[in-house]
PDB file of C-alpha atoms in Angstrom:
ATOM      1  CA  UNK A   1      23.183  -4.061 -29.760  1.00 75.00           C
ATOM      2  CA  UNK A   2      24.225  -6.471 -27.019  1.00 81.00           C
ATOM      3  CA  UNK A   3      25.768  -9.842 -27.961  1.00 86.00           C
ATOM      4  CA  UNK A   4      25.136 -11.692 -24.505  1.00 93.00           C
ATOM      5  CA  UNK A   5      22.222 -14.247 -23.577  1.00 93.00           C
ATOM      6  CA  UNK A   6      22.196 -12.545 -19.981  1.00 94.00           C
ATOM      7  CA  UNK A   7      23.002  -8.836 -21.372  1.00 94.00           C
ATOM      8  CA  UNK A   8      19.928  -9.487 -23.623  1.00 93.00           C
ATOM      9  CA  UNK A   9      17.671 -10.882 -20.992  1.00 95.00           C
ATOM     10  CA  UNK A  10      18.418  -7.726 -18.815  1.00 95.00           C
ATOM     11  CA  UNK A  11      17.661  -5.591 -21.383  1.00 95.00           C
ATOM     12  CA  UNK A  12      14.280  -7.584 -21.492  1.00 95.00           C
ATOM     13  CA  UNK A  13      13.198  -7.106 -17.952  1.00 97.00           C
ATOM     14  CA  UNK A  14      14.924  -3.994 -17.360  1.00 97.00           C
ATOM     15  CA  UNK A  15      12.003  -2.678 -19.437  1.00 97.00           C
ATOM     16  CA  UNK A  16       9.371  -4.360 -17.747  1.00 97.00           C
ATOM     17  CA  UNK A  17      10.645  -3.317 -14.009  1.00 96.00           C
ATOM     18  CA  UNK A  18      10.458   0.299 -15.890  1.00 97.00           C
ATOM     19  CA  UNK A  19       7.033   0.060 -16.910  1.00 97.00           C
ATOM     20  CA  UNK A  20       6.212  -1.573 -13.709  1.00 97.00           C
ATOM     21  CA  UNK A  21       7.605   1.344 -11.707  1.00 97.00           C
ATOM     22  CA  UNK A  22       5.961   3.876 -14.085  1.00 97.00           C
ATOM     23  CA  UNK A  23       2.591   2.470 -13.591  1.00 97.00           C
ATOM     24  CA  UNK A  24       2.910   2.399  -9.634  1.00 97.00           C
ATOM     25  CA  UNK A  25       4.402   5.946  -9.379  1.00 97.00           C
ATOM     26  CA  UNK A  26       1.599   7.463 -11.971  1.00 97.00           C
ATOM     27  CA  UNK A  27      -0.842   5.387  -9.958  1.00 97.00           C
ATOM     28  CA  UNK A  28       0.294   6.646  -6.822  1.00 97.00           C
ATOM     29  CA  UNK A  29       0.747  10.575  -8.128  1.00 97.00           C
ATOM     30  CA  UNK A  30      -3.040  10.262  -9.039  1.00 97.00           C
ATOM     31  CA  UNK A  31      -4.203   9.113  -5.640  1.00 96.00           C
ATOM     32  CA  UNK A  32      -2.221  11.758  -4.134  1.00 96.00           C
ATOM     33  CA  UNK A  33      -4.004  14.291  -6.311  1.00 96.00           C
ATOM     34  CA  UNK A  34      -7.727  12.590  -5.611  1.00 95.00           C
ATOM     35  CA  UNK A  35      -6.213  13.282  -1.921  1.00 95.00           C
ATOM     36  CA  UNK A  36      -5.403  17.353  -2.068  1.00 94.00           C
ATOM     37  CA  UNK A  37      -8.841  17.358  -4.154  1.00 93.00           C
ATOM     38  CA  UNK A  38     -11.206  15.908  -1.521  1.00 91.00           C
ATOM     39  CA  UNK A  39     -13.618  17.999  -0.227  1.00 89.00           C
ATOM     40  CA  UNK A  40     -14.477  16.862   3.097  1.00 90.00           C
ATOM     41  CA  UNK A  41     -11.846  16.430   6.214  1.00 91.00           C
ATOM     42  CA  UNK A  42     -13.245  12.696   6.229  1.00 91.00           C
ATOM     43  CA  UNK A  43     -12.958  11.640   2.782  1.00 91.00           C
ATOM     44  CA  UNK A  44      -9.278  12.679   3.300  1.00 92.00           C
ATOM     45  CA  UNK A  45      -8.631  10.604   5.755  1.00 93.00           C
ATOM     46  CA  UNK A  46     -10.060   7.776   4.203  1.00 92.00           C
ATOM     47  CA  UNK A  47      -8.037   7.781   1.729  1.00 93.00           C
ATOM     48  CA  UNK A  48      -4.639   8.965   3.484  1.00 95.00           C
ATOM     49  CA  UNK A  49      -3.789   5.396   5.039  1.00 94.00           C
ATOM     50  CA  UNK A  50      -4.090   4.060   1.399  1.00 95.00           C
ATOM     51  CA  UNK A  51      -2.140   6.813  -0.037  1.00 96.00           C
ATOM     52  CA  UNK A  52       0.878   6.452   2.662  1.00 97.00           C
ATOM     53  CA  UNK A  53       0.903   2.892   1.797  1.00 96.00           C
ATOM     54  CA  UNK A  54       1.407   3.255  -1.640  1.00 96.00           C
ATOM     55  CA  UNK A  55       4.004   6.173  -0.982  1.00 97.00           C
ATOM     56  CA  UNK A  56       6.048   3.431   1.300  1.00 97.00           C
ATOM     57  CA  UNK A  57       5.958   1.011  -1.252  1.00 96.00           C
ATOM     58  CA  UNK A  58       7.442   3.555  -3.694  1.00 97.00           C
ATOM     59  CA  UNK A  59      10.048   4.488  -1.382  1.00 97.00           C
ATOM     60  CA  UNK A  60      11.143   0.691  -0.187  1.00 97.00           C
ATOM     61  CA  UNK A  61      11.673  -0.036  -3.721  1.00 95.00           C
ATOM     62  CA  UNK A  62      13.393   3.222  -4.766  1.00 95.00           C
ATOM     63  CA  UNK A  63      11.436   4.367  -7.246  1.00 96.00           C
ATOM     64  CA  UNK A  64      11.062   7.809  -4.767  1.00 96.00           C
ATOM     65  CA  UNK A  65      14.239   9.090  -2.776  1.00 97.00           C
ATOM     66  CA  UNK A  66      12.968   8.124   1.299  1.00 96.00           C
ATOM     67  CA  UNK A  67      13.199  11.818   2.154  1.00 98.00           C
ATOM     68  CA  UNK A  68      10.923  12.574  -1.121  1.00 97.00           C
ATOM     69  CA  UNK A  69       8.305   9.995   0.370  1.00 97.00           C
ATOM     70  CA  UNK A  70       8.535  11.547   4.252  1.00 97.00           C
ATOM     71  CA  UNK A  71       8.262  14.880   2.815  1.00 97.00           C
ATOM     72  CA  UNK A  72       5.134  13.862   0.723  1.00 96.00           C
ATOM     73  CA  UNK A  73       3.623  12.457   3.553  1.00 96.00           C
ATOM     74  CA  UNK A  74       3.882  15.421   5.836  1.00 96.00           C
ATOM     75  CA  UNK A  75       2.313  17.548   3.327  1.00 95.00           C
ATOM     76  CA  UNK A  76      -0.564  15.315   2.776  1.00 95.00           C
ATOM     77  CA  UNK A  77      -1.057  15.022   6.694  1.00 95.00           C
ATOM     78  CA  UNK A  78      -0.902  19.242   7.125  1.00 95.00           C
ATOM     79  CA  UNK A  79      -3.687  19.685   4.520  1.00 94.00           C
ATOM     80  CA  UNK A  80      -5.838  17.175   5.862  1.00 94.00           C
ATOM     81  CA  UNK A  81      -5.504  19.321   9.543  1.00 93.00           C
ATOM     82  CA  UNK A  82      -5.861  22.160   7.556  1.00 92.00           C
ATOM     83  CA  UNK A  83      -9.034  21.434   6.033  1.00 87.00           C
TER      84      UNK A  83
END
């Protein structure tokens, strides 16, 4: 167990950065799925600004490598001209 104040307090919000970035990579994973499930070339695209948002965010705070969010995002753009 750590003895420090500080070594203590970063234990403390290590674990609520983790959570945080849990909760917007799940968040994001689902949207992405909602995404490749959409029916209709327009619903897709509706939500595909939103989704590369979110996938930006991810990436600018390194929860996702960069090349991780690029490649998500050119998948995500080739289904939507494929359907």
């Amino acid at each position: 167990m750590a003895n420090h104040k500080s070594s203590l307090k970063r234990i403390r919000s290590n674990e609520a950065k983790r959570l945080r970035n849990k909760y917007q990579h799940k968040t994001t994973r689902n949207a992405i799925k909602r995404l490749r499930d959409a029916e209709s070339k327009e619903d897709a695209q509706a939500l595909y600004s939103n989704v590369v948002s979110m996938i930006d965010k991810l990436a600018k705070k390194n929860i996702i490598h960069a090349n991780k969010a690029a490649n998500l995002k050119s998948g995500l753009s080739k289904h939507i001209a494929a359907l």
